[in-house]
Coordinates of N, CA, C and O in Angstrom, one line a residue:
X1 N 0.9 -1.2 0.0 CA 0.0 0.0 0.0 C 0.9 1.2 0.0 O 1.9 1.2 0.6
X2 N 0.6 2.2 -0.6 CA 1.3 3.5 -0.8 C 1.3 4.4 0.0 O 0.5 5.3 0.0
X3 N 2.3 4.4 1.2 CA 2.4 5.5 2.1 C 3.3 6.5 1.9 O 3.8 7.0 2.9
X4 N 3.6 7.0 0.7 CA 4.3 7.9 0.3 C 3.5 9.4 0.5 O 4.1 10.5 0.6
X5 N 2.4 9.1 0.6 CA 1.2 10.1 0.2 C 1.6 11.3 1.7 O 2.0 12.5 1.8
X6 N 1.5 10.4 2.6 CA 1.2 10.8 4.2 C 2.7 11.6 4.1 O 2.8 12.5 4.9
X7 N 3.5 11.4 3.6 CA 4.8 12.4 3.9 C 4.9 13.7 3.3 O 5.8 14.5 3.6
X8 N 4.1 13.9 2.7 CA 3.8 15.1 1.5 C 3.0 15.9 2.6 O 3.3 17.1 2.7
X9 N 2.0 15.5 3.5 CA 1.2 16.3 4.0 C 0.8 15.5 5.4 O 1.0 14.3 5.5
X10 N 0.3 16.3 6.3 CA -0.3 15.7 7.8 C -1.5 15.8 7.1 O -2.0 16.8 6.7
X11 N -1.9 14.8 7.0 CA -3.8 14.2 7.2 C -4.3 14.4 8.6 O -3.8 14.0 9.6
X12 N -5.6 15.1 8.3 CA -6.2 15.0 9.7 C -7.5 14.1 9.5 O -8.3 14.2 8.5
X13 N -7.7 13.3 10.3 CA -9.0 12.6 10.2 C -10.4 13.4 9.7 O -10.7 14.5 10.2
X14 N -11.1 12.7 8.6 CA -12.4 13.3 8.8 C -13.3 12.6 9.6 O -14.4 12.9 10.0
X15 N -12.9 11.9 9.6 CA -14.1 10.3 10.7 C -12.6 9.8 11.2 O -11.3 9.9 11.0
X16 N -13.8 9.0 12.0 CA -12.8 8.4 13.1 C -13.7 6.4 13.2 O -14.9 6.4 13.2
X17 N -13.1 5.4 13.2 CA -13.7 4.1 13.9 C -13.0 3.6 14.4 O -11.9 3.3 13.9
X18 N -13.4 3.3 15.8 CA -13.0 2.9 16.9 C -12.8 1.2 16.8 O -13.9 0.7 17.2
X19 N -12.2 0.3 16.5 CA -12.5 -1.0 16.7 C -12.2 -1.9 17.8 O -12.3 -3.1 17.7
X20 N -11.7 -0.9 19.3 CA -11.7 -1.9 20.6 C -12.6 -2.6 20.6 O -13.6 -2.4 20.0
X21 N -12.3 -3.7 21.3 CA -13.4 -4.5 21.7 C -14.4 -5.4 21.1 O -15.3 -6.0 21.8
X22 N -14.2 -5.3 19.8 CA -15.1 -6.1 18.9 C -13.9 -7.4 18.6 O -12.7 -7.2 18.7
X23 N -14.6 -8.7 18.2 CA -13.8 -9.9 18.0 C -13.9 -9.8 16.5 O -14.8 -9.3 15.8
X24 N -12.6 -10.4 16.1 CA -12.3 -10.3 14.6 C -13.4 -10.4 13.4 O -13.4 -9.7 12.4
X25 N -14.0 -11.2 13.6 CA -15.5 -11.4 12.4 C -16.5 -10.1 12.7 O -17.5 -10.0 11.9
X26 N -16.4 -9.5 13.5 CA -17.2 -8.3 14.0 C -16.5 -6.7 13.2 O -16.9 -5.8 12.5
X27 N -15.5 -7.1 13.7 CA -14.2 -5.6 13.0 C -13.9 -5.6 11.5 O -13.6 -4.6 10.8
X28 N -13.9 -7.2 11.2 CA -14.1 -7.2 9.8 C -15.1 -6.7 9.1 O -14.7 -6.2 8.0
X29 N -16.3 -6.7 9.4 CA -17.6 -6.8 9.4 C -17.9 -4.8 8.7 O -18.1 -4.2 7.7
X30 N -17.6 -4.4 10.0 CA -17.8 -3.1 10.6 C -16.8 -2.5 9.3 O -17.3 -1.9 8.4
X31 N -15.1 -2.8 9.5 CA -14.7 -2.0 8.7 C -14.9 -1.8 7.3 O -14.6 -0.8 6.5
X32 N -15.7 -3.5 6.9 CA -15.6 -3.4 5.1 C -16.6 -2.7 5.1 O -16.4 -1.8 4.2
X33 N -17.9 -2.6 5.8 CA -18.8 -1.2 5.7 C -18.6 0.2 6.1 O -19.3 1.0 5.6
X34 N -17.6 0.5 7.1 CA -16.9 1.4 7.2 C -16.3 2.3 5.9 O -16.6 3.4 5.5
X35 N -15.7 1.7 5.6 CA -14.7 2.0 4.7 C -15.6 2.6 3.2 O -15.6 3.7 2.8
X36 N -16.6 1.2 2.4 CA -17.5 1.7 1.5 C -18.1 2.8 2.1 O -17.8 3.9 1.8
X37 N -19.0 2.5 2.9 CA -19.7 4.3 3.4 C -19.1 5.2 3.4 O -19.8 6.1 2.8
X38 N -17.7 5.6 3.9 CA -17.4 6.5 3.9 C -16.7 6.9 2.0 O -16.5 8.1 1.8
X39 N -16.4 6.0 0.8 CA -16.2 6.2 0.3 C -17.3 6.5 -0.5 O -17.1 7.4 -1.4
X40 N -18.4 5.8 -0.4 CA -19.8 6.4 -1.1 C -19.7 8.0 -0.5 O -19.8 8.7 -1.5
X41 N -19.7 8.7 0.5 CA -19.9 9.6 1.1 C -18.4 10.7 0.6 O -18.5 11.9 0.5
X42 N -17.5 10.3 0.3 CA -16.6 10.7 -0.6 C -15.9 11.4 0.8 O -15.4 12.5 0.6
X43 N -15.8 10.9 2.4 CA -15.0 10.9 3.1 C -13.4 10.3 3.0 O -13.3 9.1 3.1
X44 N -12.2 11.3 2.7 CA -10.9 11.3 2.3 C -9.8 10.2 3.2 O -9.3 9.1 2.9
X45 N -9.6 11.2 4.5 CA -9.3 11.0 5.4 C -10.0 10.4 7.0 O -10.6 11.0 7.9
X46 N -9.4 8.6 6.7 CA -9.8 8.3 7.9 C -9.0 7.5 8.9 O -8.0 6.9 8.7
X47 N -9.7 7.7 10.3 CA -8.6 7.0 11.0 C -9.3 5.8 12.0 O -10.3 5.9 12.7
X48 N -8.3 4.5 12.0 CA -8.7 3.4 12.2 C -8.0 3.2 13.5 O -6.8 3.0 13.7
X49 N -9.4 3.3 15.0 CA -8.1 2.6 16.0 C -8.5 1.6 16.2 O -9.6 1.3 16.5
X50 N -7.2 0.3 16.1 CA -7.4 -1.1 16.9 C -6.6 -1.1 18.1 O -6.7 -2.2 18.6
X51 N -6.0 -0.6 18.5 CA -5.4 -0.7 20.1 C -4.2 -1.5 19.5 O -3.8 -1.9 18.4
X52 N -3.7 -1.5 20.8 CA -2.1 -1.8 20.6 C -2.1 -3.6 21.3 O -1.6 -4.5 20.6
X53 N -2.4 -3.7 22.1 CA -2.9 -5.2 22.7 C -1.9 -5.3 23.6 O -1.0 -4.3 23.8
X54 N -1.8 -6.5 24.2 CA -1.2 -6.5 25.2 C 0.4 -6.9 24.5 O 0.7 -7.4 23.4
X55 N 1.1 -6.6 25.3 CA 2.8 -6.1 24.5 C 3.1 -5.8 23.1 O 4.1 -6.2 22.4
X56 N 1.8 -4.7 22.7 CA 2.4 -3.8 21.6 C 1.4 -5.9 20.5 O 0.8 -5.3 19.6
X57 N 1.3 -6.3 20.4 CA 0.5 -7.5 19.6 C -0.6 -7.5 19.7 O -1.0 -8.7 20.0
X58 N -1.7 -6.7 19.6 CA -3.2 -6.9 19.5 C -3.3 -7.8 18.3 O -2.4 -7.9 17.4
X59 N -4.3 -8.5 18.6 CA -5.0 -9.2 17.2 C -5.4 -8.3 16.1 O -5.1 -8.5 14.9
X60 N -6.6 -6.9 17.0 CA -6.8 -6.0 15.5 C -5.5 -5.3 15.0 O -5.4 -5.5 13.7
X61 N -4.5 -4.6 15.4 CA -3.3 -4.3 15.0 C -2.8 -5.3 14.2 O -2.3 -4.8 13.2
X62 N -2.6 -6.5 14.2 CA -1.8 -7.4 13.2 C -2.7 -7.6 12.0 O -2.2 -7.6 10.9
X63 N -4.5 -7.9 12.2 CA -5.3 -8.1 10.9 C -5.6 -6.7 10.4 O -6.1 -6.6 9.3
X64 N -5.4 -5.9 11.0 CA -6.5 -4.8 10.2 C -5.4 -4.5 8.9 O -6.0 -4.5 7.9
X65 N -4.5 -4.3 8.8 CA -3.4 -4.3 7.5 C -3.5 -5.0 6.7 O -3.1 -4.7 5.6
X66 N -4.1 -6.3 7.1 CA -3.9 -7.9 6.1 C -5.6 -7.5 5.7 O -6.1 -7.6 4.6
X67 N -6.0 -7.2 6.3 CA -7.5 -7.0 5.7 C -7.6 -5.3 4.6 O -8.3 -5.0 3.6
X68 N -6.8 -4.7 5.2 CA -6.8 -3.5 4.2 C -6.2 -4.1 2.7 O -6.8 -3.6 1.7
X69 N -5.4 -4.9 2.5 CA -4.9 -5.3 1.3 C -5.1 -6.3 0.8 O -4.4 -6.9 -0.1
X70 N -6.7 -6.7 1.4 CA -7.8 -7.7 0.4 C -8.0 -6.6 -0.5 O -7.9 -5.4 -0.2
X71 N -8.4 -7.3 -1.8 CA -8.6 -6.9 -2.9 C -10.2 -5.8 -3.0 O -10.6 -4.9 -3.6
X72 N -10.9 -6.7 -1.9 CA -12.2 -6.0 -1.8 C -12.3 -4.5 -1.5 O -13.0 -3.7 -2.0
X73 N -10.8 -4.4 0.0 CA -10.8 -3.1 0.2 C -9.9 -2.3 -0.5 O -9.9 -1.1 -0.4
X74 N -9.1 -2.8 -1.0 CA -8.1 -2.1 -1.8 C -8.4 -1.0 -2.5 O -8.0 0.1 -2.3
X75 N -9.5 -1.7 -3.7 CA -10.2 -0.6 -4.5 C -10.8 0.6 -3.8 O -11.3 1.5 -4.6
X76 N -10.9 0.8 -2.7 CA -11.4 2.2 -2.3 C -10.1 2.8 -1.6 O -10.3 4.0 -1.4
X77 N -9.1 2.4 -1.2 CA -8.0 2.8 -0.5 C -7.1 3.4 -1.7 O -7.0 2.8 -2.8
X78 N -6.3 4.8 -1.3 CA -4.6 5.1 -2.3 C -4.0 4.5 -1.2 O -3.1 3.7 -1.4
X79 N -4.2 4.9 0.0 CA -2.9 4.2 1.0 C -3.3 4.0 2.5 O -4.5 4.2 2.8
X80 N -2.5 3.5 3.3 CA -2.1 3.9 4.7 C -0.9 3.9 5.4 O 0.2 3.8 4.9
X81 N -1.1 4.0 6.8 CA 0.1 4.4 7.4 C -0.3 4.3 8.8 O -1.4 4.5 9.2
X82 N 1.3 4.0 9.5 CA 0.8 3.8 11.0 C 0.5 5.4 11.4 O 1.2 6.2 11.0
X83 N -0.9 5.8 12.3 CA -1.4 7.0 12.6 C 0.3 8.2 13.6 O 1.4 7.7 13.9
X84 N 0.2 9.2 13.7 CA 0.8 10.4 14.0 C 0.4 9.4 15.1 O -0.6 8.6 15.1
X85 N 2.0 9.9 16.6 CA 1.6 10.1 18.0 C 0.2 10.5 18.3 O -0.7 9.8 18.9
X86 N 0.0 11.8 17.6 CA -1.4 12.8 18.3 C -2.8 12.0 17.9 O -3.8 12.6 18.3
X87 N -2.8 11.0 17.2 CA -4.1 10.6 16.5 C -3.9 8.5 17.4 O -4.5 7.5 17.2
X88 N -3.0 8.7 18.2 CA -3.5 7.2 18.2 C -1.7 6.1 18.4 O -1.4 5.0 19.0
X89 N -0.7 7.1 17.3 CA 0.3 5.9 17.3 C 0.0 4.6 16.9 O -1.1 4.2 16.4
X90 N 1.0 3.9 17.1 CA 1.2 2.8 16.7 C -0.1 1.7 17.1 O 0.1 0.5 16.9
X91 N -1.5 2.3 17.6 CA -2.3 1.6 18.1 C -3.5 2.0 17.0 O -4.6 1.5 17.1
X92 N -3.3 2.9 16.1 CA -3.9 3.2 15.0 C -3.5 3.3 13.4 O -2.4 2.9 13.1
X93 N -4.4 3.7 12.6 CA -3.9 3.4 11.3 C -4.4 4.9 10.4 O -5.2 5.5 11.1
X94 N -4.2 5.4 9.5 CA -4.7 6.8 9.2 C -4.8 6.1 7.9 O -3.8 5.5 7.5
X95 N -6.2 6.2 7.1 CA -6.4 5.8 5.5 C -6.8 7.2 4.8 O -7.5 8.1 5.2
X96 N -6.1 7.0 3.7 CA -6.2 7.9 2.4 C -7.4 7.1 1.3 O -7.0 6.2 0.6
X97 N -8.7 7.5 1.2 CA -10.1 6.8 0.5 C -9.6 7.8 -0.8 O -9.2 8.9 -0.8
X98 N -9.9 7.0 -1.8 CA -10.4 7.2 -3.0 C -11.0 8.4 -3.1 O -11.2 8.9 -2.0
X99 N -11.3 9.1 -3.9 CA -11.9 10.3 -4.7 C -13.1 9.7 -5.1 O -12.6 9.0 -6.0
X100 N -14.4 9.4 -5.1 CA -15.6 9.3 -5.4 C -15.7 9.5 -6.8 O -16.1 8.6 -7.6
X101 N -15.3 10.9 -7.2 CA -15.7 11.5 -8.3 C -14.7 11.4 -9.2 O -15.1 11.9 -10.2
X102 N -13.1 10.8 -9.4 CA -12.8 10.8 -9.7 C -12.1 9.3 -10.5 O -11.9 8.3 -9.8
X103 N -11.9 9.2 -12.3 CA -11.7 8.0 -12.4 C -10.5 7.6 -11.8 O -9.6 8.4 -11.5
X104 N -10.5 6.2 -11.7 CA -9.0 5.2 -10.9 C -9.5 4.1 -12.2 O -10.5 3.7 -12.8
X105 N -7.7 3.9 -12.1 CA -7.5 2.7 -13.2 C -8.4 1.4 -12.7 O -8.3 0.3 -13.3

């Protein structure tokens, strides 16, 4: 995934989803509708927290990456990146969504 994008500029969230506490078939669930909604909604910048888990190894921290680069979610994503200190750190994820209005190959 292309995190080139995030060094050009600080993204600030326009939404935010929270995924503590939900078990993995739940977070999957949530984010693949997450993610289309907010891309139907033509929301840019978003930010994904799964927590950090216990010694820095959450379960959502290790899938939520492997699930961003299913093919399903791909097509609405240009990139991501582990989130800024101020948005979350390493216990979050900051996504760059598609343009709505604009063609992609």
């Amino acid at each position: 995934m292309n995190s080139n994008i995030f060094k050009k500029r600080r993204l600030i969230p326009d939404s935010t989803l929270d995924l503590h506490g939900y078990s993995l078939y739940s977070a999957k669930l949530i984010l693949n509708k997450y993610l289309i909604n907010c891309y139907e909604k033509n929301i840019r910048n978003v930010l994904i927290i799964t927590g950090k888990g216990q010694s820095n190894k959450g379960v959502l921290k290790e899938e939520v990456p492997k699930w961003l680069n299913d093919n399903a979610l791909r097509e609405f994503l240009i990139g991501y990146c582990i989130a800024p200190r101020n948005f979350g750190g390493e216990g979050a994820l900051i996504l760059r969504i598609k343009n709505k209005y604009k063609k992609h190959n």
